[in-house]
PDB file of C-alpha atoms in Angstrom:
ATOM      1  CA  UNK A   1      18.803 125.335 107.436  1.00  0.00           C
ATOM      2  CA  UNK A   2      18.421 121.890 108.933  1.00  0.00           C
ATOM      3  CA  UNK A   3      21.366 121.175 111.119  1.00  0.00           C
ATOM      4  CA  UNK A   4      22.752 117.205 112.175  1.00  0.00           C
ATOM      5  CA  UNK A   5      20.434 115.134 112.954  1.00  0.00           C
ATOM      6  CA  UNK A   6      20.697 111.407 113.934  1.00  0.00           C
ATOM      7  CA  UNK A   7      18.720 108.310 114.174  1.00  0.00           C
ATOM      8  CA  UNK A   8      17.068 106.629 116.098  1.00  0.00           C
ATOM      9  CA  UNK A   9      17.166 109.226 118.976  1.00  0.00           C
ATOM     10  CA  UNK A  10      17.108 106.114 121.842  1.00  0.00           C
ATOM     11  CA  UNK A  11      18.129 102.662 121.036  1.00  0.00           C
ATOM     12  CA  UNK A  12      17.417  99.494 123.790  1.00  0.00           C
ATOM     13  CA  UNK A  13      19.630  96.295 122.423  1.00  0.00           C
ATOM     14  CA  UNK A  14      20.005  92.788 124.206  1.00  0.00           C
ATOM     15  CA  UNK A  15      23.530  92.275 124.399  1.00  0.00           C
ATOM     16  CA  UNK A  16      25.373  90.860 121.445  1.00  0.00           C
ATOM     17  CA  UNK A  17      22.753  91.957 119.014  1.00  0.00           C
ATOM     18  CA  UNK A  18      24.067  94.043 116.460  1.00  0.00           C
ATOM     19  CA  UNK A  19      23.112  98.082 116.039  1.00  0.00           C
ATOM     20  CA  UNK A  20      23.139 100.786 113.139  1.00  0.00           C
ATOM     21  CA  UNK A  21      23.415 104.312 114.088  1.00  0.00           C
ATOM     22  CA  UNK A  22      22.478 106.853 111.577  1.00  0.00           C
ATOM     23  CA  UNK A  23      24.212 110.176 111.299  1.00  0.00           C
ATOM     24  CA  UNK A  24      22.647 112.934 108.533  1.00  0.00           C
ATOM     25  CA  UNK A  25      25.188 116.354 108.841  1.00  0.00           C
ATOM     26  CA  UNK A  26      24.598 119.697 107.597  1.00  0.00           C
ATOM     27  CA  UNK A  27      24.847 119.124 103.783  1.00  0.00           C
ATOM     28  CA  UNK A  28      27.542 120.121 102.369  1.00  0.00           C
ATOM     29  CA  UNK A  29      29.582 119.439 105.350  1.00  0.00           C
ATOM     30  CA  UNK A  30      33.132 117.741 104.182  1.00  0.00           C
ATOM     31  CA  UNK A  31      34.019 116.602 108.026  1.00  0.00           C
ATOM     32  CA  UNK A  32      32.119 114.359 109.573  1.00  0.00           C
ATOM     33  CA  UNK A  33      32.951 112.817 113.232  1.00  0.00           C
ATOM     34  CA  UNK A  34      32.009 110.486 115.615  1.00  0.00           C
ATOM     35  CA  UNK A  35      31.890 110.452 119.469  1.00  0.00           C
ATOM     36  CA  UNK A  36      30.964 108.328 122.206  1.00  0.00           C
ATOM     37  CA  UNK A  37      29.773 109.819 125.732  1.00  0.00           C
ATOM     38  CA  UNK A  38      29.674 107.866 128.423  1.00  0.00           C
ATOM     39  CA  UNK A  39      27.705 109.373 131.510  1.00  0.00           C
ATOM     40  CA  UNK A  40      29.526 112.267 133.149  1.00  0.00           C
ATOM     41  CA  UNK A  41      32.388 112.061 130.871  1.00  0.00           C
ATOM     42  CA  UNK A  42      32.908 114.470 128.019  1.00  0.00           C
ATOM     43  CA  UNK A  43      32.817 113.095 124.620  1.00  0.00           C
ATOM     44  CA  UNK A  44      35.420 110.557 123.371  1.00  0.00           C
ATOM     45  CA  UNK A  45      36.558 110.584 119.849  1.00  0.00           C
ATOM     46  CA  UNK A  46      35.730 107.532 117.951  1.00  0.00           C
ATOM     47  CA  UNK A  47      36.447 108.483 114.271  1.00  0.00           C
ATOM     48  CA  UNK A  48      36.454 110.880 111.584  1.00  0.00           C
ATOM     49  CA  UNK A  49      35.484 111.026 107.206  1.00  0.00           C
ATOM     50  CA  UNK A  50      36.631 113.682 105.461  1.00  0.00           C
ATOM     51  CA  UNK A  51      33.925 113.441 102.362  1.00  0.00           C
ATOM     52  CA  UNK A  52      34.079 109.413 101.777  1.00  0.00           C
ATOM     53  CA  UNK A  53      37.495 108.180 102.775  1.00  0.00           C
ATOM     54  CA  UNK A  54      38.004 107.465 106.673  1.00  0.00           C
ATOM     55  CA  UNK A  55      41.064 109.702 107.813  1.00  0.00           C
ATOM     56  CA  UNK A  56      40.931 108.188 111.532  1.00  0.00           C
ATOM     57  CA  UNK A  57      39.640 105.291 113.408  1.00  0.00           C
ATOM     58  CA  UNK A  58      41.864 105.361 115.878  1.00  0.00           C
ATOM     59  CA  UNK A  59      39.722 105.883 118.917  1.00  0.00           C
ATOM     60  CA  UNK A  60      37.064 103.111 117.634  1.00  0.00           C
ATOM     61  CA  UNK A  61      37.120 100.597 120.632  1.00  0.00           C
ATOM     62  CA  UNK A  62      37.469  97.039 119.148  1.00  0.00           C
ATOM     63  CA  UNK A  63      36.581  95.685 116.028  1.00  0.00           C
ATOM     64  CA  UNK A  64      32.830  95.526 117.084  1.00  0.00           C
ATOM     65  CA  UNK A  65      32.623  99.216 115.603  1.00  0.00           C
ATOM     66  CA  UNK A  66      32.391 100.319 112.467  1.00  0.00           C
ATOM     67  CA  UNK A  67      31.996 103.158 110.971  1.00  0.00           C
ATOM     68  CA  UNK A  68      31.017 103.839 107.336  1.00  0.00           C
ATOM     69  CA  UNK A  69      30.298 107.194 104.852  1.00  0.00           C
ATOM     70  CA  UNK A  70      29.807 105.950 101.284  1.00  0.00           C
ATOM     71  CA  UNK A  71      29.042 108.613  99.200  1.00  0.00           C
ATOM     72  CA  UNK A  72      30.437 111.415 101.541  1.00  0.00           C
ATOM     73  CA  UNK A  73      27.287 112.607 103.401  1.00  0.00           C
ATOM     74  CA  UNK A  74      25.133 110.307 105.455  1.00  0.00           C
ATOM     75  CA  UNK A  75      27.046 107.893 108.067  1.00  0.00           C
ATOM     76  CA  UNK A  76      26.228 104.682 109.614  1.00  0.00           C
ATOM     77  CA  UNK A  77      27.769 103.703 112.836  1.00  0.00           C
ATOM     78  CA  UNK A  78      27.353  99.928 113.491  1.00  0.00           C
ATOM     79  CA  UNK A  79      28.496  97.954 116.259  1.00  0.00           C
ATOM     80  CA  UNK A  80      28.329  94.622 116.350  1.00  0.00           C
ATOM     81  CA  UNK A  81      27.898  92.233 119.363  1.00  0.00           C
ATOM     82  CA  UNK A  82      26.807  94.813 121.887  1.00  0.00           C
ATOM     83  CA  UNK A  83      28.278  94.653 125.061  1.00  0.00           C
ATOM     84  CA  UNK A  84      26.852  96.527 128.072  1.00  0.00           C
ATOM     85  CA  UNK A  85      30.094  98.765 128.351  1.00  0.00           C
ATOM     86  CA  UNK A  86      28.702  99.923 124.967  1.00  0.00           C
ATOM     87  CA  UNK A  87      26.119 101.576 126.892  1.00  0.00           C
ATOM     88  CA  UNK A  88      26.419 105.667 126.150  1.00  0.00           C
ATOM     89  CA  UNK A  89      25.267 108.494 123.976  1.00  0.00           C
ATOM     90  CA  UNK A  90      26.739 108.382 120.607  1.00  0.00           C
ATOM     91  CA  UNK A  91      26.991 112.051 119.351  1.00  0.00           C
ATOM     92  CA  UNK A  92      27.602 113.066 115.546  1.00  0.00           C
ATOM     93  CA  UNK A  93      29.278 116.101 114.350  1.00  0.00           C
ATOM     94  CA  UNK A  94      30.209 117.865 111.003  1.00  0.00           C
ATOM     95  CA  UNK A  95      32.202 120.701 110.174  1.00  0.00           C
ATOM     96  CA  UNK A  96      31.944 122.426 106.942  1.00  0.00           C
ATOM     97  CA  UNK A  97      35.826 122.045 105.597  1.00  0.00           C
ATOM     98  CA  UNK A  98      38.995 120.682 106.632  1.00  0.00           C
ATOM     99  CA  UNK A  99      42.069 122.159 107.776  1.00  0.00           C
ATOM    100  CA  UNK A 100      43.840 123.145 111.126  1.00  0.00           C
ATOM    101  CA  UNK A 101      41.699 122.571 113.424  1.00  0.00           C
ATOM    102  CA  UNK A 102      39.562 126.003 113.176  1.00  0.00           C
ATOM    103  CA  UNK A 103      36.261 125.142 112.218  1.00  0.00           C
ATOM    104  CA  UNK A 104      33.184 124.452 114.314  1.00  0.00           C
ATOM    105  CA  UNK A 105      31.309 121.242 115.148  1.00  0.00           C
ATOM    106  CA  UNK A 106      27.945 121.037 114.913  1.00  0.00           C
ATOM    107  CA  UNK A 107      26.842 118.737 116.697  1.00  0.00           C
ATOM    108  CA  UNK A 108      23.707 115.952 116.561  1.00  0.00           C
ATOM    109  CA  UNK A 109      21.098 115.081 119.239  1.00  0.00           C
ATOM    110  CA  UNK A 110      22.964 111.707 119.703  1.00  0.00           C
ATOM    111  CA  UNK A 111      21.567 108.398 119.905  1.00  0.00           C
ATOM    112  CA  UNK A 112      21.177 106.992 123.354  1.00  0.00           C
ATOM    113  CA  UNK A 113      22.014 103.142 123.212  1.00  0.00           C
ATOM    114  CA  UNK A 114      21.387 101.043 126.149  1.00  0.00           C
ATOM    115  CA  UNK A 115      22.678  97.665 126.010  1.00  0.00           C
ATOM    116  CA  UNK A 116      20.685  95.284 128.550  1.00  0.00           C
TER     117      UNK A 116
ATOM    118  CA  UNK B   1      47.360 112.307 133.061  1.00  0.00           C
ATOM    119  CA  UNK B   2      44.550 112.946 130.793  1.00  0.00           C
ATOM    120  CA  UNK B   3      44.897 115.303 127.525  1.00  0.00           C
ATOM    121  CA  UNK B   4      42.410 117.727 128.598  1.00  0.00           C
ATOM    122  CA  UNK B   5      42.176 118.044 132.722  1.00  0.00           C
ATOM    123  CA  UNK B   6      39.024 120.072 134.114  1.00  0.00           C
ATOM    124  CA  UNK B   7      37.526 120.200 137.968  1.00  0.00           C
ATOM    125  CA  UNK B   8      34.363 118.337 137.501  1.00  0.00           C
ATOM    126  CA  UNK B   9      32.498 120.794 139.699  1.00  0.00           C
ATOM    127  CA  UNK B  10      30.017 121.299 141.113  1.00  0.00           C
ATOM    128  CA  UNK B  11      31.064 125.553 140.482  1.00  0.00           C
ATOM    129  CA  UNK B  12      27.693 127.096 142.267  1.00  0.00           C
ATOM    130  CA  UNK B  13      28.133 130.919 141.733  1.00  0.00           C
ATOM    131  CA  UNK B  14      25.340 133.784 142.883  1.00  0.00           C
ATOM    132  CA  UNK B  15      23.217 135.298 139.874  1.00  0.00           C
ATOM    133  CA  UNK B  16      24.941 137.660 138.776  1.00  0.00           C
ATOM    134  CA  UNK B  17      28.307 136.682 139.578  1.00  0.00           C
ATOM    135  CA  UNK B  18      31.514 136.290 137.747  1.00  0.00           C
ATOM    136  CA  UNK B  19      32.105 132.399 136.451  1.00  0.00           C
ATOM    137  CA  UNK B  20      35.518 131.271 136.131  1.00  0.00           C
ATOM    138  CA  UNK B  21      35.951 127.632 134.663  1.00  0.00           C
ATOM    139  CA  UNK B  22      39.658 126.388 133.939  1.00  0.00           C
ATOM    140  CA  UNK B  23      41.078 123.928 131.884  1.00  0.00           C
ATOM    141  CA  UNK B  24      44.381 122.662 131.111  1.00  0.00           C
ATOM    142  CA  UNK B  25      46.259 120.260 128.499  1.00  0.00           C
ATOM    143  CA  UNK B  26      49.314 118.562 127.883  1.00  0.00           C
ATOM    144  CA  UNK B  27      49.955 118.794 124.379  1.00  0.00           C
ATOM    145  CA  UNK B  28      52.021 121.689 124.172  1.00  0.00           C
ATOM    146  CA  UNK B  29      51.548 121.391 120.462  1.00  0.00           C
ATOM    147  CA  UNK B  30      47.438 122.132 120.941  1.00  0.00           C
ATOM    148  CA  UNK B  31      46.719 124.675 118.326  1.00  0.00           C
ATOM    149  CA  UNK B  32      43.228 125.428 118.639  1.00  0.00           C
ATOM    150  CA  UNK B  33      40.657 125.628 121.868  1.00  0.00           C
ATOM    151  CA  UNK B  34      36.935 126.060 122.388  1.00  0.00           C
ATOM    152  CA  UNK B  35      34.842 125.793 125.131  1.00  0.00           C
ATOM    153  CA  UNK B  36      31.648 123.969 124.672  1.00  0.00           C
ATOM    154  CA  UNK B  37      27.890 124.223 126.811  1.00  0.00           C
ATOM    155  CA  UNK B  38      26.163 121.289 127.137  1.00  0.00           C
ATOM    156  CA  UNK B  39      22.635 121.302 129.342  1.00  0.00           C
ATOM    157  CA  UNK B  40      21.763 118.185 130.295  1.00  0.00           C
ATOM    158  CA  UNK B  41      20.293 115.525 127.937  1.00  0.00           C
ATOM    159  CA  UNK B  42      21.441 118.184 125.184  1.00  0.00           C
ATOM    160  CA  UNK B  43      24.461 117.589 122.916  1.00  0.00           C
ATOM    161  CA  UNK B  44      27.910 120.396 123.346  1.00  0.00           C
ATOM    162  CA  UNK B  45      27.408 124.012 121.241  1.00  0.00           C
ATOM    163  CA  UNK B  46      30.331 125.636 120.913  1.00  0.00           C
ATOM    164  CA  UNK B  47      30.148 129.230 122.585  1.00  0.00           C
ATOM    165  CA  UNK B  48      34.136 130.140 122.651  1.00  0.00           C
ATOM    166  CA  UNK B  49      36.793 129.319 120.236  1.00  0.00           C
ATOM    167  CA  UNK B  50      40.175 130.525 121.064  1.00  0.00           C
ATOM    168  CA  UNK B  51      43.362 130.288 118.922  1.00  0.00           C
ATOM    169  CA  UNK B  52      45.762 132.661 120.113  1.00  0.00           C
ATOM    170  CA  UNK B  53      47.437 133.853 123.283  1.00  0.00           C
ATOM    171  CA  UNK B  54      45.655 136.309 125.468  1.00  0.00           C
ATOM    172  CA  UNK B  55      41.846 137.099 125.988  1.00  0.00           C
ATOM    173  CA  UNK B  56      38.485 136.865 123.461  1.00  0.00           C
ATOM    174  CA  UNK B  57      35.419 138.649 124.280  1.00  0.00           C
ATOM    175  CA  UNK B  58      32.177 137.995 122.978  1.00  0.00           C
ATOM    176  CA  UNK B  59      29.471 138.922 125.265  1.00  0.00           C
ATOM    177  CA  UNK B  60      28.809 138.261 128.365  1.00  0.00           C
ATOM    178  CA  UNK B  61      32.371 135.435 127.666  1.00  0.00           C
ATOM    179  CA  UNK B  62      35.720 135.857 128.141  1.00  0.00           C
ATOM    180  CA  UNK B  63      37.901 133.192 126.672  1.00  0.00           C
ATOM    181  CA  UNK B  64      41.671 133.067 128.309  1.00  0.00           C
ATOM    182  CA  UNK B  65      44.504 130.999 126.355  1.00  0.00           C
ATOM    183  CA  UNK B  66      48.153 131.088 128.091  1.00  0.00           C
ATOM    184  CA  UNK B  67      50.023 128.393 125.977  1.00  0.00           C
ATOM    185  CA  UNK B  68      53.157 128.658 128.048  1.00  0.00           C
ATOM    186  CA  UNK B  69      51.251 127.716 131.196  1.00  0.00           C
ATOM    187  CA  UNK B  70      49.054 124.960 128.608  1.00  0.00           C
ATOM    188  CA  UNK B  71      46.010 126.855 130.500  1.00  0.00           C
ATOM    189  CA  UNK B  72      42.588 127.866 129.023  1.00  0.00           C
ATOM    190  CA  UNK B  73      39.888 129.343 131.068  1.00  0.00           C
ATOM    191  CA  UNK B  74      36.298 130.840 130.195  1.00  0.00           C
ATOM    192  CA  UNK B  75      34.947 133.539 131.999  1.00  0.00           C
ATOM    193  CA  UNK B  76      30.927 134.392 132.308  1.00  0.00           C
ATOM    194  CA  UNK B  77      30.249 137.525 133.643  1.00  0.00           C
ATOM    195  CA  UNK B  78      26.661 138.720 135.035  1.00  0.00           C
ATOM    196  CA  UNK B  79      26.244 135.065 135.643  1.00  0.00           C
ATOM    197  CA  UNK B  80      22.332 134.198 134.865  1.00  0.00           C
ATOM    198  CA  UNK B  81      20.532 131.042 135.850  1.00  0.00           C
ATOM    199  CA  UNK B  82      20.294 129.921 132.324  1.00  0.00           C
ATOM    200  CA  UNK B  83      23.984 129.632 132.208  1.00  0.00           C
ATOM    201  CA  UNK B  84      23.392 126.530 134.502  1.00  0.00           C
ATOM    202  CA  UNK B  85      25.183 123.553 132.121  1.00  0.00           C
ATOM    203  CA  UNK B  86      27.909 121.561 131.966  1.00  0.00           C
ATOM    204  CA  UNK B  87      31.018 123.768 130.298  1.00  0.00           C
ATOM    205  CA  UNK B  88      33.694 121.014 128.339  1.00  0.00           C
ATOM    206  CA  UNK B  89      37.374 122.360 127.509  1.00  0.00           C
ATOM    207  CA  UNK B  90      38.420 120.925 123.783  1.00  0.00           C
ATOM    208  CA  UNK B  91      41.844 120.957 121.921  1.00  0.00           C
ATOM    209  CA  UNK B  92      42.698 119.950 118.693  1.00  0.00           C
ATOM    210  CA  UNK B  93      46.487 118.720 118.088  1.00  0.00           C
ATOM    211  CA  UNK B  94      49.115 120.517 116.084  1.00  0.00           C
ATOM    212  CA  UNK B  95      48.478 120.321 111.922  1.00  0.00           C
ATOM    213  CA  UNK B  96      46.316 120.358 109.671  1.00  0.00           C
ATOM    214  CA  UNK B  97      43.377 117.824 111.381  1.00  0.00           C
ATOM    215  CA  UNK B  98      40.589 118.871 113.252  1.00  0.00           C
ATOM    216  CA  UNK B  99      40.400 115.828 116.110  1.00  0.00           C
ATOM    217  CA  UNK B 100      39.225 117.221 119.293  1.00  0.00           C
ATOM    218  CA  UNK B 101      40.185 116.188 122.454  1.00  0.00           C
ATOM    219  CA  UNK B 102      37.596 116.950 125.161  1.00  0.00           C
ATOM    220  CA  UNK B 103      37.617 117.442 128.834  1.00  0.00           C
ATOM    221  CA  UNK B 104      35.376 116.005 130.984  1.00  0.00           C
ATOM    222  CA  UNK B 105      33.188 118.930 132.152  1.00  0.00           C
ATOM    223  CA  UNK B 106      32.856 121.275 134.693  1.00  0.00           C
ATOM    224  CA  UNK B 107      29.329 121.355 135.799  1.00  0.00           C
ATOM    225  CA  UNK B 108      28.125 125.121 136.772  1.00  0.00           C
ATOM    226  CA  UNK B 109      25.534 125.614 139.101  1.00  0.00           C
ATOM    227  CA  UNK B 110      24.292 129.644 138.719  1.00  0.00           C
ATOM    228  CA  UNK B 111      22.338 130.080 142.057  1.00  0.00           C
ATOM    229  CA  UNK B 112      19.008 133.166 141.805  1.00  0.00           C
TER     230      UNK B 112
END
């Protein structure tokens, strides 16, 4: 079956325009998360649905982000104002269920955003 | 100190050679551990998941968890070229939430 996929796949903003970042997971998926990577850096959390509601947003970086999953499948990412520290690859993953922590991420292509 | 410590590599072993990457955390609650592959310009595929003390085989990988010592390795025997990638160490917290806390990478150079 079709596994995550994201769009767009690249993304060049001027800074302080404002970006959407699509997210589509493996349907059926209940957990959905969002990371940021940063060049040579492993991925940083950002946040994390479980079906609609938003469990965490702790690791979003300022209010610029937000992250959104309305009807519990497809996600929009959207920051606001880029900056040019906003600069990474923004990775999607879902997981089929919830629970402690045993299930795998599958992981998205990412969106590359470059912020000039 | 960061939640999930790795040597950033370079780790250049022959073809053919045994692979050791290491990884440790400092949540000594950590309850579950993979070890992710990511080739460059790719996104991380999980190859290793690891939940309890002691070793897990699959393949050609050994996955190593030693929660006293809050140390995880992965071991790659019969290195092959192809194994060339960039190897991240994750760990989700104690209870019932699957947040993952990733390493930064050890890059693995397999050398024909």
């Amino acid at each position: 079956g079709a596994g995550v996929s994201q769009s767009p796949r690249y993304k060049v903003a001027k800074r302080g325009q404002d970006v959407a970042l699509r997210c589509d997971p493996i349907s059926g998926h209940v957990s959905l998360f969002w990371y940021q990577q940063a060049l040579g850096q492993g991925p940083e959390f950002l946040t994390y649905f479980q079906n609609e509601a938003q469990l965490d947003k702790s690791g979003l970086p300022s209010d610029r982000f937000f992250a959104e999953r309305p009807e519990g499948s497809v996600s929009t990412l959207k920051i606001q104002r880029t900056q040019q520290e906003d600069s990474a690859v923004y990775l999607c993953a879902s997981s089929p269920r919830t629970g402690p922590g045993t299930d795998t991420q599958y992981f998205g292509p990412g969106t590359r955003l470059t912020v000039l | 100190q960061k939640e999930v410590e790795q040597n950033s590599g370079p780790l250049s072993v022959p073809e053919g050679a045994i692979a050791s990457l290491n990884c440790t955390y400092s949540d000594r609650g950590s309850q579950s551990f993979f070890w992710y592959r990511q080739y460059s310009g790719k996104s991380p595929e999980l190859i290793m998941s690891i939940y309890s003390n002691g070793d897990k085989e699959d393949g050609r990988f050994t996955a190593q968890l030693n929660k006293a010592s809050q140390y995880v390795s992965l071991l790659i025997r019969d290195s092959q070229p192809s194994d060339s990638a960039t190897y991240l160490c994750a760990v989700t917290p104690e209870g019932g939430y699957q947040k993952v806390t990733f390493g930064t990478g050890t890059k693995l150079q397999v050398i024909p």
